[in-house]
Amino acid sequence: MSFLSHRSVRRNLMVLTASAAATLALLPAAFAQSPIVIKFSHVVAIDTPKGKAAEFFAKRAGELTKGKVKVEVYPNSQLYKDKEEMEALQLGSVQMLAPSLSKFAPLGVKEFEAFDLPFIFDDYSDLHAVTQGAVGQKMLKKLESRGITGLAFWDNGFKVMSANKPLKAVEDYKGLKMRIQSSKVLDAQMRSVGALPQVLAFSEVYQALQTGVVDGTENPPSNMYTQKMHEVQKHVTVSNHGYLGYAVIVNKKFWDGLPADIRAALDKAMKDATTFEKAIAQRDNDLALEAIKKTGKTEIYTLSVKEQAEWRKALLPVQKDMESRIGKDLISAINKEAAK
Ligand code: LMR
């Protein structure tokens, strides 16, 4: 009896050892089949600077991690609209976003609205002095207390204004219902020219313009063109009054929990995607404006020197009015970096 049981124990042990070895042999294959998935949600079309850079990042992340990370990009508000995507990131339902800088104040980081201030940047080089310098890095750090890690700033471009009537003089804005993003600075900007700002999610803008819920809007040409807003807006004014760009952000807990070598590879992929994005943003916007013009559906107007001066005069006080919300020191630090 004891002899039999000894034999059966030995047999069981052998079976166990064999199955453990088989499991171990399978492990690499199992890992290869289940990469770490990063869901990257955004609200614009694929054929925009942000859309293209997200695709670029996904491809580069796959290459640099040798397939250990799979970035799934969900464009065009497919998964979430503006407000919902921020909540989804914090809850961990998605891991990565690139919201416009105008959409961060509801998280409690009002400083990001500094990017919305009219005429705060003259051009991309002014902007890059801030986003790539100490001021930009300090702003990204502010997100950590919200459970978010800021990885990079991505560009879009300088905004144009649109409506179904010509927008030349400041008075032309009086009483117009203008769609804006959820930013108090943009609200103040529209009110400063007598317009009535209305916050709407990006995915709702085309329909709101089409049905007359709002009369007009502002955005860089790349967004306007790819959402076909020009089909429902007869006039576009190249006003270059403000900038629209992005912060690429991840859920901090997810990011910190990644193996160090994977995080390093993803950092490199993000760096490459950011370089790529910076190289295409301005050109994409120039081409989009050309394409809008070519449709013949929308008249493009460029402000004369005199109109530009009046326009600046009307909007510039917003910088001062918003000091108490955004911080006088931050605004002067941005102005200082931009002036370098
Ligand atoms: C908008 O809502 O107008 C923009 O933020 C969309 C975007 O992400 O470029």
PDB file of N, CA, C and O in Angstrom, residues 61-86:
ATOM      1  N   ALA A  61       5.649  53.360 -31.722  1.00  0.00           N
ATOM      2  CA  ALA A  61       5.617  52.660 -30.429  1.00  0.00           C
ATOM      3  C   ALA A  61       5.697  51.151 -30.662  1.00  0.00           C
ATOM      4  O   ALA A  61       6.408  50.439 -29.939  1.00  0.00           O
ATOM      5  N   GLY A  62       4.995  50.677 -31.673  1.00  0.00           N
ATOM      6  CA  GLY A  62       5.047  49.246 -32.002  1.00  0.00           C
ATOM      7  C   GLY A  62       6.456  48.831 -32.407  1.00  0.00           C
ATOM      8  O   GLY A  62       6.978  47.808 -31.944  1.00  0.00           O
ATOM      9  N   GLU A  63       7.088  49.666 -33.230  1.00  0.00           N
ATOM     10  CA  GLU A  63       8.451  49.343 -33.701  1.00  0.00           C
ATOM     11  C   GLU A  63       9.440  49.327 -32.529  1.00  0.00           C
ATOM     12  O   GLU A  63      10.191  48.382 -32.353  1.00  0.00           O
ATOM     13  N   LEU A  64       9.419  50.409 -31.752  1.00  0.00           N
ATOM     14  CA  LEU A  64      10.448  50.563 -30.709  1.00  0.00           C
ATOM     15  C   LEU A  64      10.275  49.588 -29.541  1.00  0.00           C
ATOM     16  O   LEU A  64      11.228  49.315 -28.822  1.00  0.00           O
ATOM     17  N   THR A  65       9.059  49.091 -29.333  1.00  0.00           N
ATOM     18  CA  THR A  65       8.859  48.102 -28.257  1.00  0.00           C
ATOM     19  C   THR A  65       8.822  46.691 -28.831  1.00  0.00           C
ATOM     20  O   THR A  65       8.505  45.739 -28.134  1.00  0.00           O
ATOM     21  N   LYS A  66       9.127  46.561 -30.105  1.00  0.00           N
ATOM     22  CA  LYS A  66       9.112  45.259 -30.812  1.00  0.00           C
ATOM     23  C   LYS A  66       7.786  44.529 -30.595  1.00  0.00           C
ATOM     24  O   LYS A  66       7.742  43.350 -30.281  1.00  0.00           O
ATOM     25  N   GLY A  67       6.747  45.275 -30.720  1.00  0.00           N
ATOM     26  CA  GLY A  67       5.410  44.674 -30.641  1.00  0.00           C
ATOM     27  C   GLY A  67       4.880  44.461 -29.240  1.00  0.00           C
ATOM     28  O   GLY A  67       3.778  43.949 -29.048  1.00  0.00           O
ATOM     29  N   LYS A  68       5.664  44.851 -28.226  1.00  0.00           N
ATOM     30  CA  LYS A  68       5.176  44.628 -26.848  1.00  0.00           C
ATOM     31  C   LYS A  68       4.082  45.621 -26.478  1.00  0.00           C
ATOM     32  O   LYS A  68       3.368  45.439 -25.495  1.00  0.00           O
ATOM     33  N   VAL A  69       4.007  46.724 -27.225  1.00  0.00           N
ATOM     34  CA  VAL A  69       2.931  47.706 -26.988  1.00  0.00           C
ATOM     35  C   VAL A  69       2.133  47.884 -28.263  1.00  0.00           C
ATOM     36  O   VAL A  69       2.693  48.017 -29.346  1.00  0.00           O
ATOM     37  N   LYS A  70       0.818  47.848 -28.099  1.00  0.00           N
ATOM     38  CA  LYS A  70      -0.063  48.102 -29.257  1.00  0.00           C
ATOM     39  C   LYS A  70      -0.874  49.357 -28.941  1.00  0.00           C
ATOM     40  O   LYS A  70      -1.617  49.387 -27.946  1.00  0.00           O
ATOM     41  N   VAL A  71      -0.658  50.391 -29.740  1.00  0.00           N
ATOM     42  CA  VAL A  71      -1.428  51.627 -29.531  1.00  0.00           C
ATOM     43  C   VAL A  71      -2.630  51.593 -30.474  1.00  0.00           C
ATOM     44  O   VAL A  71      -2.479  51.488 -31.688  1.00  0.00           O
ATOM     45  N   GLU A  72      -3.807  51.626 -29.883  1.00  0.00           N
ATOM     46  CA  GLU A  72      -5.043  51.666 -30.694  1.00  0.00           C
ATOM     47  C   GLU A  72      -5.552  53.099 -30.718  1.00  0.00           C
ATOM     48  O   GLU A  72      -5.857  53.660 -29.677  1.00  0.00           O
ATOM     49  N   VAL A  73      -5.591  53.687 -31.917  1.00  0.00           N
ATOM     50  CA  VAL A  73      -6.032  55.092 -32.022  1.00  0.00           C
ATOM     51  C   VAL A  73      -7.516  55.131 -32.392  1.00  0.00           C
ATOM     52  O   VAL A  73      -7.944  54.462 -33.332  1.00  0.00           O
ATOM     53  N   TYR A  74      -8.273  55.890 -31.629  1.00  0.00           N
ATOM     54  CA  TYR A  74      -9.708  56.084 -31.902  1.00  0.00           C
ATOM     55  C   TYR A  74      -9.945  57.560 -32.234  1.00  0.00           C
ATOM     56  O   TYR A  74     -10.034  58.385 -31.328  1.00  0.00           O
ATOM     57  N   PRO A  75      -9.998  57.913 -33.536  1.00  0.00           N
ATOM     58  CA  PRO A  75     -10.137  59.326 -33.910  1.00  0.00           C
ATOM     59  C   PRO A  75     -11.591  59.800 -33.905  1.00  0.00           C
ATOM     60  O   PRO A  75     -12.512  59.014 -33.614  1.00  0.00           O
ATOM     61  N   ASN A  76     -11.777  61.092 -34.244  1.00  0.00           N
ATOM     62  CA  ASN A  76     -13.098  61.628 -34.585  1.00  0.00           C
ATOM     63  C   ASN A  76     -14.194  61.451 -33.538  1.00  0.00           C
ATOM     64  O   ASN A  76     -15.344  61.175 -33.893  1.00  0.00           O
ATOM     65  N   SER A  77     -13.852  61.526 -32.270  1.00  0.00           N
ATOM     66  CA  SER A  77     -14.817  61.359 -31.164  1.00  0.00           C
ATOM     67  C   SER A  77     -15.543  60.005 -31.229  1.00  0.00           C
ATOM     68  O   SER A  77     -16.655  59.869 -30.735  1.00  0.00           O
ATOM     69  N   GLN A  78     -14.895  59.027 -31.862  1.00  0.00           N
ATOM     70  CA  GLN A  78     -15.484  57.691 -32.001  1.00  0.00           C
ATOM     71  C   GLN A  78     -15.800  57.084 -30.637  1.00  0.00           C
ATOM     72  O   GLN A  78     -16.831  56.475 -30.451  1.00  0.00           O
ATOM     73  N   LEU A  79     -14.877  57.267 -29.694  1.00  0.00           N
ATOM     74  CA  LEU A  79     -15.086  56.688 -28.359  1.00  0.00           C
ATOM     75  C   LEU A  79     -15.717  57.691 -27.398  1.00  0.00           C
ATOM     76  O   LEU A  79     -16.676  57.378 -26.725  1.00  0.00           O
ATOM     77  N   TYR A  80     -15.130  58.889 -27.359  1.00  0.00           N
ATOM     78  CA  TYR A  80     -15.602  59.897 -26.398  1.00  0.00           C
ATOM     79  C   TYR A  80     -15.575  61.294 -26.998  1.00  0.00           C
ATOM     80  O   TYR A  80     -14.730  61.603 -27.817  1.00  0.00           O
ATOM     81  N   LYS A  81     -16.490  62.143 -26.504  1.00  0.00           N
ATOM     82  CA  LYS A  81     -16.477  63.560 -26.857  1.00  0.00           C
ATOM     83  C   LYS A  81     -15.530  64.284 -25.876  1.00  0.00           C
ATOM     84  O   LYS A  81     -14.998  63.666 -24.949  1.00  0.00           O
ATOM     85  N   ASP A  82     -15.406  65.617 -26.061  1.00  0.00           N
ATOM     86  CA  ASP A  82     -14.423  66.392 -25.286  1.00  0.00           C
ATOM     87  C   ASP A  82     -14.396  66.112 -23.778  1.00  0.00           C
ATOM     88  O   ASP A  82     -13.372  65.780 -23.216  1.00  0.00           O
ATOM     89  N   LYS A  83     -15.544  66.301 -23.152  1.00  0.00           N
ATOM     90  CA  LYS A  83     -15.568  66.242 -21.689  1.00  0.00           C
ATOM     91  C   LYS A  83     -15.429  64.796 -21.225  1.00  0.00           C
ATOM     92  O   LYS A  83     -14.702  64.499 -20.283  1.00  0.00           O
ATOM     93  N   GLU A  84     -16.098  63.917 -21.945  1.00  0.00           N
ATOM     94  CA  GLU A  84     -16.085  62.500 -21.567  1.00  0.00           C
ATOM     95  C   GLU A  84     -14.690  61.907 -21.667  1.00  0.00           C
ATOM     96  O   GLU A  84     -14.315  61.047 -20.884  1.00  0.00           O
ATOM     97  N   GLU A  85     -13.902  62.373 -22.643  1.00  0.00           N
ATOM     98  CA  GLU A  85     -12.583  61.739 -22.810  1.00  0.00           C
ATOM     99  C   GLU A  85     -11.662  62.048 -21.623  1.00  0.00           C
ATOM    100  O   GLU A  85     -10.893  61.212 -21.204  1.00  0.00           O
ATOM    101  N   MET A  86     -11.815  63.239 -21.070  1.00  0.00           N
ATOM    102  CA  MET A  86     -11.015  63.590 -19.882  1.00  0.00           C
ATOM    103  C   MET A  86     -11.386  62.668 -18.711  1.00  0.00           C
ATOM    104  O   MET A  86     -10.522  62.182 -17.987  1.00  0.00           O
TER     105      MET A  86
END
